[in-house]
Coordinates of C-alpha atoms in Angstrom, one line a residue:
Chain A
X3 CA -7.7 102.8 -35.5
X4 CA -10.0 102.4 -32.4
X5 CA -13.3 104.5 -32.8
X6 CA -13.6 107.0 -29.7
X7 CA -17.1 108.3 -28.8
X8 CA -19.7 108.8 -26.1
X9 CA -21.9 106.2 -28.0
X10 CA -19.0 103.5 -28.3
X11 CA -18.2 103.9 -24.5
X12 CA -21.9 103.9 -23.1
X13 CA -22.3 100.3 -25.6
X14 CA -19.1 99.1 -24.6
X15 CA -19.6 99.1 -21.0
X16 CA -22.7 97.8 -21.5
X17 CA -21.7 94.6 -23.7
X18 CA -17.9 94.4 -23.3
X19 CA -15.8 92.3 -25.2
X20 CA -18.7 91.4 -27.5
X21 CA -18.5 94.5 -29.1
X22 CA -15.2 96.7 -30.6
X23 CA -15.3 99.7 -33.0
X24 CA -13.0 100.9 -35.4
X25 CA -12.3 103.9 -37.4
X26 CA -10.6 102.9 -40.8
X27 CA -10.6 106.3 -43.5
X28 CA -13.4 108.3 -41.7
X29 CA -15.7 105.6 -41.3
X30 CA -16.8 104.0 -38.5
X31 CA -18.0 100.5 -37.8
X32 CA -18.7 98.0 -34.9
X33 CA -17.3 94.3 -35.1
X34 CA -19.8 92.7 -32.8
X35 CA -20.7 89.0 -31.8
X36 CA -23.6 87.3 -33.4
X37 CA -25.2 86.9 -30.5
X38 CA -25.5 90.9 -30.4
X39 CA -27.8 90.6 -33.3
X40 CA -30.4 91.9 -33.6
X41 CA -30.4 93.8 -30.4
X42 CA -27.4 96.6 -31.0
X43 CA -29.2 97.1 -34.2
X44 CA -32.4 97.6 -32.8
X45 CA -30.5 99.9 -30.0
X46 CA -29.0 102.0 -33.0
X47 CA -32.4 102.3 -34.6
X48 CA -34.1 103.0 -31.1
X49 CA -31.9 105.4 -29.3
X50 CA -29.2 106.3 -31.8
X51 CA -31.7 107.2 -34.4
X52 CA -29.9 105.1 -36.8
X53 CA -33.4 105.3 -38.8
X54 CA -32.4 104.4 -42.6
X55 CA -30.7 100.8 -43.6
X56 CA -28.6 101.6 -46.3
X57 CA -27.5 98.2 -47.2
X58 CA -27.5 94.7 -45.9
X59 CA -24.7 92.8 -47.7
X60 CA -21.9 89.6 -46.7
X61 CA -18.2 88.7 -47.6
X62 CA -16.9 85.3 -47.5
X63 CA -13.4 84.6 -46.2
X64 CA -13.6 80.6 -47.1
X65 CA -10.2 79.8 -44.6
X66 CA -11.3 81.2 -41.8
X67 CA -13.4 79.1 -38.8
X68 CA -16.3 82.0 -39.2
X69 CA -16.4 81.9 -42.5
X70 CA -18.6 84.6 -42.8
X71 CA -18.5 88.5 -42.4
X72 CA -22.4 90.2 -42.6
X73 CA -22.6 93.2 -43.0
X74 CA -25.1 96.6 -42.6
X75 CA -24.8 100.0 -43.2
X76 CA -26.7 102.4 -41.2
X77 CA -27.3 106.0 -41.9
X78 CA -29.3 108.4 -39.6
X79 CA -31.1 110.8 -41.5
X80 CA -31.1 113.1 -37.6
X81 CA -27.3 113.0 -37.6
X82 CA -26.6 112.9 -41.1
X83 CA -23.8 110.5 -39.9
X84 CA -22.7 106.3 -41.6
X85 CA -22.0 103.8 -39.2
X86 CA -21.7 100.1 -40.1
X87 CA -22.2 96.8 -38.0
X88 CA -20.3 93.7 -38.8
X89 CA -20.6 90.3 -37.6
X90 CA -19.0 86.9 -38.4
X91 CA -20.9 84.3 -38.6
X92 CA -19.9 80.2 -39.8
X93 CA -21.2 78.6 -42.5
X94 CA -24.5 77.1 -42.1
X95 CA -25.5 79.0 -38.7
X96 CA -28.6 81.6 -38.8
X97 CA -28.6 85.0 -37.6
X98 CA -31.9 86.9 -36.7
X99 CA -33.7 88.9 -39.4
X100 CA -33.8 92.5 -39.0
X101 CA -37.1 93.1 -41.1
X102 CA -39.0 93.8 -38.2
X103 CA -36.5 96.7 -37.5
X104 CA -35.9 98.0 -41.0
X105 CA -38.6 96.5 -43.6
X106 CA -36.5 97.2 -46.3
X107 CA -34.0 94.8 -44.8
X108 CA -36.8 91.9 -46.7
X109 CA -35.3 92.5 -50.3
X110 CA -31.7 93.0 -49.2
X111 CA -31.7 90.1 -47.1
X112 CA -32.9 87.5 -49.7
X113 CA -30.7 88.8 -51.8
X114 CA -27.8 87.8 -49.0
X115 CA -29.5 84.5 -49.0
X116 CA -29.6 84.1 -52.6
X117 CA -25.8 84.9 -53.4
X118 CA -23.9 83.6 -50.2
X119 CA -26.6 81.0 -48.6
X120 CA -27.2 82.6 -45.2
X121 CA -30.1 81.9 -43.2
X122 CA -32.0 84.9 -41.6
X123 CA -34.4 83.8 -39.0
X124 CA -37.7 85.5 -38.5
X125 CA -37.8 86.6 -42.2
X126 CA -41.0 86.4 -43.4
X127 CA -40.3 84.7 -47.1
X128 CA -37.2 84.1 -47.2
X129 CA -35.9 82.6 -50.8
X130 CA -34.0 83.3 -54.0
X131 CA -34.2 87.0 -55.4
X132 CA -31.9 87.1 -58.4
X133 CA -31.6 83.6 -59.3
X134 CA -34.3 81.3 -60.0
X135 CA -36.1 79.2 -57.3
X136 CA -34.5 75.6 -58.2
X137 CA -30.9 76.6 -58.5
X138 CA -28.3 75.0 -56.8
X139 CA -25.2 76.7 -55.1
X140 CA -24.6 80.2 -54.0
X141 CA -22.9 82.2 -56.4
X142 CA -20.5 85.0 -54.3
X143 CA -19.4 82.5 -52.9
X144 CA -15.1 82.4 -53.1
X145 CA -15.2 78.8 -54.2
X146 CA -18.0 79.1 -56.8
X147 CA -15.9 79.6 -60.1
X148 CA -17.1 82.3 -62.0
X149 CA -18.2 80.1 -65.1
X150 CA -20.0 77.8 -63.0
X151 CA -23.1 77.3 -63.4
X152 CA -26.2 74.9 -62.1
X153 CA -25.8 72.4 -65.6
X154 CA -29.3 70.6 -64.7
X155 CA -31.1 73.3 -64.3
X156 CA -30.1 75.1 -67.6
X157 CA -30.7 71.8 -68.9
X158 CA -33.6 71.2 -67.9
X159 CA -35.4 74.8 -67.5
X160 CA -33.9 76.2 -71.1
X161 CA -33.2 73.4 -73.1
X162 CA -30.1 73.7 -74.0
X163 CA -26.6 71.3 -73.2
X164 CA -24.6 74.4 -71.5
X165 CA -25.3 78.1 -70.8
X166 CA -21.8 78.6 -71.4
Chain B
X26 CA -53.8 104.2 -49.3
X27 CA -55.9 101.4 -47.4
X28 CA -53.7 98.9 -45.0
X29 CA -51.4 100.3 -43.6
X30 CA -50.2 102.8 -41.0
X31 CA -47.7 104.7 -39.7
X32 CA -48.0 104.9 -35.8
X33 CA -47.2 100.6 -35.5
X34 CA -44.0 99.4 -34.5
X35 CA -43.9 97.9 -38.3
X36 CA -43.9 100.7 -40.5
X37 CA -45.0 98.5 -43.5
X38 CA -45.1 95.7 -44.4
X39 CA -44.7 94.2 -47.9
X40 CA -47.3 91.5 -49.1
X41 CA -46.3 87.9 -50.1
X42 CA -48.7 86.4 -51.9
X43 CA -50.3 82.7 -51.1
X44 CA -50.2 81.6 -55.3
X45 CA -50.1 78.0 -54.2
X46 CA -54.1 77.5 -52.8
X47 CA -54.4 73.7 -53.6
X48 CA -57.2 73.5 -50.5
X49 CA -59.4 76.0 -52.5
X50 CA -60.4 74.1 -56.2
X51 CA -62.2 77.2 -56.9
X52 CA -60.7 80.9 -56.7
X53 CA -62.8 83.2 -55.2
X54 CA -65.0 84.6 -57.8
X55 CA -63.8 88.1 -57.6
X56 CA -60.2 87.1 -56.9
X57 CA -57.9 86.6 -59.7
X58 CA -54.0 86.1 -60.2
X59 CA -52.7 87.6 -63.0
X60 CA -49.2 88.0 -64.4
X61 CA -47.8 91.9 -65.7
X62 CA -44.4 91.0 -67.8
X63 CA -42.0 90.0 -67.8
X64 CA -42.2 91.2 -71.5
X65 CA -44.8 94.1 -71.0
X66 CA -43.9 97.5 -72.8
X67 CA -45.1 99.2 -69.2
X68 CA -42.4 97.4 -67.0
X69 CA -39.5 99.0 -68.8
X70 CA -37.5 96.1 -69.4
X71 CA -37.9 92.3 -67.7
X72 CA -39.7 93.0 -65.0
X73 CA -42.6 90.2 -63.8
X74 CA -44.8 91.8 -61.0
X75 CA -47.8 89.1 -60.3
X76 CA -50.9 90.4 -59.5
X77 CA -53.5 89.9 -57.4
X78 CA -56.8 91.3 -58.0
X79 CA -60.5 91.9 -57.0
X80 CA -61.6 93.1 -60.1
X81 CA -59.7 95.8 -61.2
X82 CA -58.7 96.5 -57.7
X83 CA -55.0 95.3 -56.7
X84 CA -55.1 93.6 -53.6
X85 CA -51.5 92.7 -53.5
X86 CA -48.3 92.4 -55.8
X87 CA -45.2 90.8 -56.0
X88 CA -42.1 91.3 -58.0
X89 CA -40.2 88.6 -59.7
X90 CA -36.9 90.0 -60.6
X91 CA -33.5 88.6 -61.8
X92 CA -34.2 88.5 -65.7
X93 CA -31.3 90.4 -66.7
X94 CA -28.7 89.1 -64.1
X95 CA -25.0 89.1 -65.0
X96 CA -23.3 88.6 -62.1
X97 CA -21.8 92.2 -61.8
X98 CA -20.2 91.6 -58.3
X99 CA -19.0 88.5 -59.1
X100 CA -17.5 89.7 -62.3
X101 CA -15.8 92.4 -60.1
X102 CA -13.7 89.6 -58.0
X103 CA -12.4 88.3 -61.0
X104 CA -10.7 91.6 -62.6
X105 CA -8.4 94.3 -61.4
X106 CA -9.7 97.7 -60.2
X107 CA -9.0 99.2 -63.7
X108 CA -10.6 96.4 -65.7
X109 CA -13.9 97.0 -63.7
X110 CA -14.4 100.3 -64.4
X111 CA -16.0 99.8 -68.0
X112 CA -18.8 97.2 -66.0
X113 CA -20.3 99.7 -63.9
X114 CA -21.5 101.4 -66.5
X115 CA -23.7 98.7 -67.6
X116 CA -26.0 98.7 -65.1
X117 CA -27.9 101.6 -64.6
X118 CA -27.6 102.3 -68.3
X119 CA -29.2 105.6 -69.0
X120 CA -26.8 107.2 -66.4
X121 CA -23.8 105.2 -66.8
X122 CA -21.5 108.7 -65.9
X123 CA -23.2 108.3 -62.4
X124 CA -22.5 104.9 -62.3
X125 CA -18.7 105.5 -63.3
X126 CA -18.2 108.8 -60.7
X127 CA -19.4 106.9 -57.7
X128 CA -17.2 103.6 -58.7
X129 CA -14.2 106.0 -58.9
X130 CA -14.6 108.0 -56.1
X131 CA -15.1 104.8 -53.9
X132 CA -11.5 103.6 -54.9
X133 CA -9.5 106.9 -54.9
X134 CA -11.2 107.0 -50.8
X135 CA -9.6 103.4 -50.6
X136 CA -6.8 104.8 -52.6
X137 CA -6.6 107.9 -50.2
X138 CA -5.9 110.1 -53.3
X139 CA -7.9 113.0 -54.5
X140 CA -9.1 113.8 -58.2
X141 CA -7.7 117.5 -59.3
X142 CA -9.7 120.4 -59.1
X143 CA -10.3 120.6 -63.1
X144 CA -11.5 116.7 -63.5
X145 CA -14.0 117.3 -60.2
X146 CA -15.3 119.9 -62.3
X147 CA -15.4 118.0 -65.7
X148 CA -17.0 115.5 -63.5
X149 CA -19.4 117.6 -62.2
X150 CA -20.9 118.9 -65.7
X151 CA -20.9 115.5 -67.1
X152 CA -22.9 113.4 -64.4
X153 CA -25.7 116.6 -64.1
X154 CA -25.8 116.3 -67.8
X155 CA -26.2 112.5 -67.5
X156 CA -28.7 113.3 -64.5
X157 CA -31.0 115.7 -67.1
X158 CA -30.5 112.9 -69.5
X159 CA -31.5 110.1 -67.6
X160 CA -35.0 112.2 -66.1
X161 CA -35.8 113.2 -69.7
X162 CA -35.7 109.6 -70.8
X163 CA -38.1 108.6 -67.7
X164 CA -40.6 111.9 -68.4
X165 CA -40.6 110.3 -72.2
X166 CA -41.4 106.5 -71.3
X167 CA -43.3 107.4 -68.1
X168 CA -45.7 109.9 -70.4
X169 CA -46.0 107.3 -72.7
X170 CA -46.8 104.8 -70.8
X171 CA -50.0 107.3 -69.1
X172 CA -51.1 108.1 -72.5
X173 CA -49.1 111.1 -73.5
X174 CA -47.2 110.1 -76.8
X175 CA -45.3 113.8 -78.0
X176 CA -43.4 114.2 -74.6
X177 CA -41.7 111.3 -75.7
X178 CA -40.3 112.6 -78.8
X179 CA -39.9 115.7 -77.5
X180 CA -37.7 114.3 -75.0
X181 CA -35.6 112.2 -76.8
X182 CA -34.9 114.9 -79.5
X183 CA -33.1 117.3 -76.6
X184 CA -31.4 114.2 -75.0
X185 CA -29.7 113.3 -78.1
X186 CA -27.9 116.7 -77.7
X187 CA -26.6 115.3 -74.2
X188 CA -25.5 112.3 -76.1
X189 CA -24.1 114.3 -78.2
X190 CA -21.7 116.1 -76.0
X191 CA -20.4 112.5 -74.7
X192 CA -19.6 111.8 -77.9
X193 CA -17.3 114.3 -78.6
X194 CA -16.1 114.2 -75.3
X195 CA -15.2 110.3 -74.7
X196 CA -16.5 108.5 -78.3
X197 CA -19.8 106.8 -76.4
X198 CA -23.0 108.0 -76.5
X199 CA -24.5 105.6 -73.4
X200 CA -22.1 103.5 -72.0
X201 CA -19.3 106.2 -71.4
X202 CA -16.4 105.6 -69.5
X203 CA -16.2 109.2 -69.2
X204 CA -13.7 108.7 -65.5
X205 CA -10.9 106.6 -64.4
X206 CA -9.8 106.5 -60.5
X207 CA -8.0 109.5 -59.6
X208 CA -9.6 112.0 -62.4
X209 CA -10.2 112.0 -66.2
X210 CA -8.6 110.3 -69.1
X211 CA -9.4 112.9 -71.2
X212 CA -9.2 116.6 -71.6
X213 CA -12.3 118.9 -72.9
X214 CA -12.3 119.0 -76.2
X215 CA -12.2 122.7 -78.3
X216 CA -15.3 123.7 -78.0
X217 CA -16.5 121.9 -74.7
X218 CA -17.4 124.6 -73.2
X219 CA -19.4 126.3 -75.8
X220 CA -20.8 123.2 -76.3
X221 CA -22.2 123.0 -73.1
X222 CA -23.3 126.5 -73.3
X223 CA -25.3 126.2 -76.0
X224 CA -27.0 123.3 -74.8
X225 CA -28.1 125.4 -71.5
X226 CA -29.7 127.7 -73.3
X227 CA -31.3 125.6 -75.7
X228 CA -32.8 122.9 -73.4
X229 CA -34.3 125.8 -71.2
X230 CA -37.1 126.3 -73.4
X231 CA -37.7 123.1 -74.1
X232 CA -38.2 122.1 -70.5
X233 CA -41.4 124.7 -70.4
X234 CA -42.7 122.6 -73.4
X235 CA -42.5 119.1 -71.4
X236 CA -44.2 121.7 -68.7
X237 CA -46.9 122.8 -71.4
X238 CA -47.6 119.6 -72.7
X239 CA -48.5 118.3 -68.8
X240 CA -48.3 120.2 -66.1
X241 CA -52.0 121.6 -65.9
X242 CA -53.2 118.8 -68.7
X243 CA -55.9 117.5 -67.0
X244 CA -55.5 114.0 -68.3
X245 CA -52.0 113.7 -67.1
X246 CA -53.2 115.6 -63.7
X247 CA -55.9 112.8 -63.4
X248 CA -53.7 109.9 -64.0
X249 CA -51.2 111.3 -61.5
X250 CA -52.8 113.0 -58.4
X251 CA -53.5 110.8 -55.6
X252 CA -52.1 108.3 -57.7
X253 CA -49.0 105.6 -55.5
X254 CA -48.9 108.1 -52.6
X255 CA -46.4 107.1 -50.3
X256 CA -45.6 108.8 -47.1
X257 CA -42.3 109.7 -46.0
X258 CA -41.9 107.7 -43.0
X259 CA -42.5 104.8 -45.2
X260 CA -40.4 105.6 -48.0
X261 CA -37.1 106.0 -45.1
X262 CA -38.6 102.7 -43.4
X263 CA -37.7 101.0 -47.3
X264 CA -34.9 102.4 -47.8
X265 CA -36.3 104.5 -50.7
X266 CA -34.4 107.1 -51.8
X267 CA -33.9 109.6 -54.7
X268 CA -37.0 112.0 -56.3
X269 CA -39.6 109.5 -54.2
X270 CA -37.9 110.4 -51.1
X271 CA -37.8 114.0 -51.9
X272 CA -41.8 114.1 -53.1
X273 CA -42.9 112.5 -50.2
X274 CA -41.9 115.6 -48.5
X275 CA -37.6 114.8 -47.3
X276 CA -35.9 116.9 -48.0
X277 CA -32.2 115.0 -48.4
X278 CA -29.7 115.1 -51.7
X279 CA -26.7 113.1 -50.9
X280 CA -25.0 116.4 -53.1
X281 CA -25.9 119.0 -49.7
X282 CA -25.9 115.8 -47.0
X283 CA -22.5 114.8 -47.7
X284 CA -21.3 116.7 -50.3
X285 CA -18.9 115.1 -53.1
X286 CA -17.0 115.7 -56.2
X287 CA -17.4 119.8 -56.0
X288 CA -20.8 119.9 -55.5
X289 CA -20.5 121.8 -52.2
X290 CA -18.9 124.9 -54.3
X291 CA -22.1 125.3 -56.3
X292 CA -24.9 126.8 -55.4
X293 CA -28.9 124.9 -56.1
X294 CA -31.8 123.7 -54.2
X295 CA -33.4 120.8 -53.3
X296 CA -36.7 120.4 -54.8
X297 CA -39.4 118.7 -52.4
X298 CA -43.1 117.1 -52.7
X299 CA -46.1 117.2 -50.2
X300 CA -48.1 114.5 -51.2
X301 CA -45.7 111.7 -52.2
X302 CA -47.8 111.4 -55.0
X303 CA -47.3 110.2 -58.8
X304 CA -47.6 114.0 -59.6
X305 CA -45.4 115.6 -56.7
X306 CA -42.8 112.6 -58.3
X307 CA -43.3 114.3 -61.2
X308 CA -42.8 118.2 -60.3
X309 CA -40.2 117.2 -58.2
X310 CA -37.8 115.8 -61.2
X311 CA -39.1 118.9 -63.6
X312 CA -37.1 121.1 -60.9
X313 CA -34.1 118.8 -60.3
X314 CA -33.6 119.2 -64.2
X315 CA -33.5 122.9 -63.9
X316 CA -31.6 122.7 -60.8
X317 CA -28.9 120.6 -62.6
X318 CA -29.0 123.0 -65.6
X319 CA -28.0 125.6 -62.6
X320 CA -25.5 123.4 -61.2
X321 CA -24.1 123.1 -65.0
X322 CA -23.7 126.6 -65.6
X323 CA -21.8 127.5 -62.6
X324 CA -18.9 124.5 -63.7
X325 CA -18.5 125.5 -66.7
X326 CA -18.2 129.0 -66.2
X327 CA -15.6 128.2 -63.2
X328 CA -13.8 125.5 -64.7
X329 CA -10.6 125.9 -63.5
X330 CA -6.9 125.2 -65.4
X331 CA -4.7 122.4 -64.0
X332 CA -4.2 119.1 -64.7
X333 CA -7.0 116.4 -64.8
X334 CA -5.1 113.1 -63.3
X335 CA -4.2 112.8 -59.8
X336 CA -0.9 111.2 -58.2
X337 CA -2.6 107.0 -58.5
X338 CA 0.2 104.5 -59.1
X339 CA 0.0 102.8 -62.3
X340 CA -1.0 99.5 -61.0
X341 CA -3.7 100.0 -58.5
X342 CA -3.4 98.5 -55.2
X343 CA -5.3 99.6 -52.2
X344 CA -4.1 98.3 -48.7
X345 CA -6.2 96.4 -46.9
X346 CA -9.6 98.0 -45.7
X347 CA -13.2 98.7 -46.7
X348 CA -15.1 101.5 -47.5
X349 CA -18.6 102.6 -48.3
X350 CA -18.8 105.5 -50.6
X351 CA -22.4 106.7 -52.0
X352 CA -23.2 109.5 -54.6
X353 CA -26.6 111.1 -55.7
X354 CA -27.8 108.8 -58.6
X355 CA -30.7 110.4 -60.5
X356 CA -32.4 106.9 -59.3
X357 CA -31.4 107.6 -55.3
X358 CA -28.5 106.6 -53.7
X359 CA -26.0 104.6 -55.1
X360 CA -23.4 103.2 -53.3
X361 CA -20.2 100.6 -53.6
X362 CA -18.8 98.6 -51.0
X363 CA -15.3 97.5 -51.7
X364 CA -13.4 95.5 -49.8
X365 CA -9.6 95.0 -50.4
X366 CA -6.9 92.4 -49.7
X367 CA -4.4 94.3 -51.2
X368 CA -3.6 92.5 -53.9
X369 CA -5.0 94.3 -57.7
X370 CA -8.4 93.0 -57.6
X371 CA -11.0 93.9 -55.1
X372 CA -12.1 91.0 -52.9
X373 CA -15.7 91.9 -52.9
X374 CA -17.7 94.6 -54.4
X375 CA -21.1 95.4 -53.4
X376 CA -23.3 97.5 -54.9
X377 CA -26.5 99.5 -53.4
X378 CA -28.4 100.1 -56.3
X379 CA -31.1 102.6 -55.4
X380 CA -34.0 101.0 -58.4
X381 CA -33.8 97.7 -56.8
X382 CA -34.5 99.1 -53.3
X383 CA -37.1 101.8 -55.3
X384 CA -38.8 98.8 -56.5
X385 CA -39.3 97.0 -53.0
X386 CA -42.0 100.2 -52.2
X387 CA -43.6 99.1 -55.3
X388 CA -46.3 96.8 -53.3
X389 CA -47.4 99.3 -51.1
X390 CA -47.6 102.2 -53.4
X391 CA -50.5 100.0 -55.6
X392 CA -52.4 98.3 -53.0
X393 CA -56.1 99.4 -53.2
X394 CA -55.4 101.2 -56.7
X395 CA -56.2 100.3 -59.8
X396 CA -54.4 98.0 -62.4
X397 CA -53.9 101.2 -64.9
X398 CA -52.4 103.1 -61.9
X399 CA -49.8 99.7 -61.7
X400 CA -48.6 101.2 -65.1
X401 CA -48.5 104.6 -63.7
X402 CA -46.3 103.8 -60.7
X403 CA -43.7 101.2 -62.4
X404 CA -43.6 104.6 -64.4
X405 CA -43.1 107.1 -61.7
X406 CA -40.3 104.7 -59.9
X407 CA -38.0 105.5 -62.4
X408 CA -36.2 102.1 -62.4
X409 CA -33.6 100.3 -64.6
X410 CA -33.6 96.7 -64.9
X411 CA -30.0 96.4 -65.4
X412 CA -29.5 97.8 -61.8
X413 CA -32.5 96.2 -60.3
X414 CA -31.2 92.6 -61.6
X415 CA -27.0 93.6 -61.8

């Protein structure tokens, strides 16, 4: 269900087809094009007071050309009102960082980078959270099976033939 | 606090810290790199925070986390909606009813269905019970990590009541399972509600002993004032939420912001801080707990009759869609992103956990203290390693 508001027209106008909003159960979210990123979120922040990143997270939809979809979810502490931005990006492509806009983005994006392999540019360290440094593959990924696991560096790092 | 400030276009920024100097043969005299954990009684679990020091002046942190990583969103792609349910509970462990009403509530929104009136109730006394559980366990460890050993057996002698009562009610003391989507699985036992009852007015009381034991001790006072002070500007700029937000002077409770469950029929404050300090942290929870013991009592003298399952199909299937639904942990917010395909398992579950975003505001809370005050804020954090690490 399109997403009517004085705030969707004034950003639509301004960016066109790049940008569409959507209402789906009460909540609202923009689908915008990565090349929108990071400056509607900045906008939000800026003008919209969009001042607390909720979450920063990523879903991966393996058969399509973007494969993809990142994800944040704003709250305004002024409005007391959600709003969430979503992008597609493909596999292998950066998008900006948006630590210089939220600073707790820093955790929530390596941990994006850690389970799905995205590159955010501009973020200031930028590796593995969860899992260690020297493992191989990205684990929410759809076609990393869920007993998969890096064998060599279980091997090698615990000392045993399987984690399994 | 020493480098940082609020008027910048960079509210904060978190330190990374160079621990490859092969240039330098020699550290700096006074410099020194030193590892806290990842098996330390003071971290509260697996937690490795390296530090680095001028003495016994930190001049910088960083967290190493991941110990106890299970792979909880991942698990979540591989079962139905049902068979998740049990999981969530397993990650903030010491208020696993939290954990459980959040995860339900975010299907029945996907679900468009409604718990009755009677399980939103039953729902309601559990999870503030599980909320004055969860800050008594933190006033017990985070006392006896400062010094303080009795509050810690004080403490854990009232919350067994609590486990007690979850018992009887659902056959776990910890790990509950206490909901299901769409309501409860089980009615109130005989004597619930006396049950609860007497545990109001017994923990009363017992909460002016923590009080006695600390409040005006000057020991604790010493090892708390001025102790991780972080502003409230910073603590929205990193997300942080929960009792840390509130100290620091916010006043914001996901229960009054956006009201859920039947927490907008109740009547109870929200506590706030000044200082954002270690001690306000402290005060701050000391109210919440007698703020939930009001929430408690106005339930379960309300409860109504009905029945406690709503109208959810046997197999659960939510069309296609997403949703974001967050609740009030005692922790901060905790949130789950689901996102379906329609078929019986979700395609992706995310979940906010609000220790691991806690955690993040751990660096600039310490910088320029002392190592013993490292201890203290760990402490005052109030995190879980099975949430930080899923």
């Amino acid at each position: 269900m399109p997403w009517i508001s004085p705030m969707v027209e004034k950003y639509k106008s301004q960016y066109g087809s790049g940008l569409d909003a959507q209402t789906y159960l009460g909540q609202n979210y923009f689908s915008v094009d990565h090349s929108l990123i990071p400056n509607i979120l900045r906008l939000l922040r800026d003008d919209q007071q969009f001042d607390y990143c909720v979450d920063i997270t990523a879903v991966h939809y393996p058969k399509r050309e973007k494969q993809f979809d990142v994800v944040w979810i704003l709250y305004s502490f002024p409005r007391n009102e959600r709003v969430r931005v979503k992008t597609q990006i493909a596999d292998g492509a950066s998008i900006p960082s948006s630590v210089s806009i939220w600073p707790t983005a820093n955790w929530l994006e390596r941990e994006v980078y850690d389970m799905f392999g995205i590159q955010f540019e501009g973020h200031p360290d930028l590796k593995r959270i969860l899992l260690p440094d020297g493992w191989k593959g990205y684990p929410l990924r759809k076609d990393y099976g869920i007993l998969q696991q890096d064998q060599e560096w279980v091997q090698i790092n615990l000392g045993i033939e399987s984690g399994q | 606090m020493s480098d940082h400030n609020n008027d910048s276009e960079n509210v904060v920024s978190l330190s990374h810290l160079d621990l490859e100097t092969p240039e330098k043969p020699y550290l700096d005299s006074n410099e020194l790199i030193i590892n806290m954990g990842p098996q330390h009684p003071a971290t509260h679990g697996v937690l490795r925070v390296i530090l680095k020091l001028d003495g016994e002046k930190v001049l910088g942190t960083e967290c190493v986390i991941g110990y106890l990583h299970r792979g909880v969103e991942k698990i979540a792609e591989n079962r139905t909606y049902t068979m998740f349910n049990p999981y969530v509970d397993r990650m903030d462990y010491v208020a696993a009813v939290s954990n459980g009403l959040g995860y339900c509530e975010a299907v029945e929104k996907l679900l468009n269905v409604e718990a009755p009136a009677r399980a939103k109730y039953i729902r309601v006394i559990l999870t503030e019970l599980n909320r004055i559980a969860s800050h008594q366990l933190w006033l017990g460890t985070h006392a006896l990590d400062i010094g303080a050993m009795t509050p810690l057996f004080y403490t854990f002698r009232d919350r067994e009541e609590i486990l007690k009562i979850f018992e009887k009610y659902c056959g776990a003391r910890l790990t509950t399972h206490a909901f299901r989507i769409g309501g409860c699985q089980y009615e109130t036992y005989a004597g619930f509600e006396k049950d609860v009852k007497n545990f109001l007015t017994f923990v009363k009381p017992k909460i002016d002993e923590y009080e006695a034991l600390l409040t005006t001790n000057r020991i604790w006072l010493e090892r708390t004032k001025n102790v991780g002070v972080i502003s409230g500007a910073d603590c929205i700029a990193l997300g942080v939420t929960g009792p840390v937000l509130r100290a620091s002077g916010v006043k914001w409770d996901l229960r009054k912001a956006q009201p859920y469950a039947a927490y907008s029929e109740f009547d109870f404050e929200i506590p706030t801080g000044e200082n954002g300090d270690t001690y306000d942290r402290y005060m701050v929870r000391m109210i919440e707990m007698r703020q939930s013991l009001r929430i408690i009592e106005q339930a379960v003298n309300g409860i109504p009759e009905g029945p406690i399952m709503g109208k959810v199909p046997k197999v659960i299937k939510p069309p296609v869609g997403e949703i974001y639904h967050s609740i009030e942990a005692p922790k901060g917010e905790l949130g789950y992103f689901i996102v379906s395909d329609g078929s019986t398992q979700p395609y992706r579950i995310r979940v906010r956990p609000p220790s691991f975003v806690n955690l993040q505001a751990l660096d600039i809370m310490v910088r320029g203290m002392l190592v013993a005050d490292v201890v203290a804020v760990i402490g005052t954090l109030d995190i879980v390693l099975g949430e930080v690490d899923r």
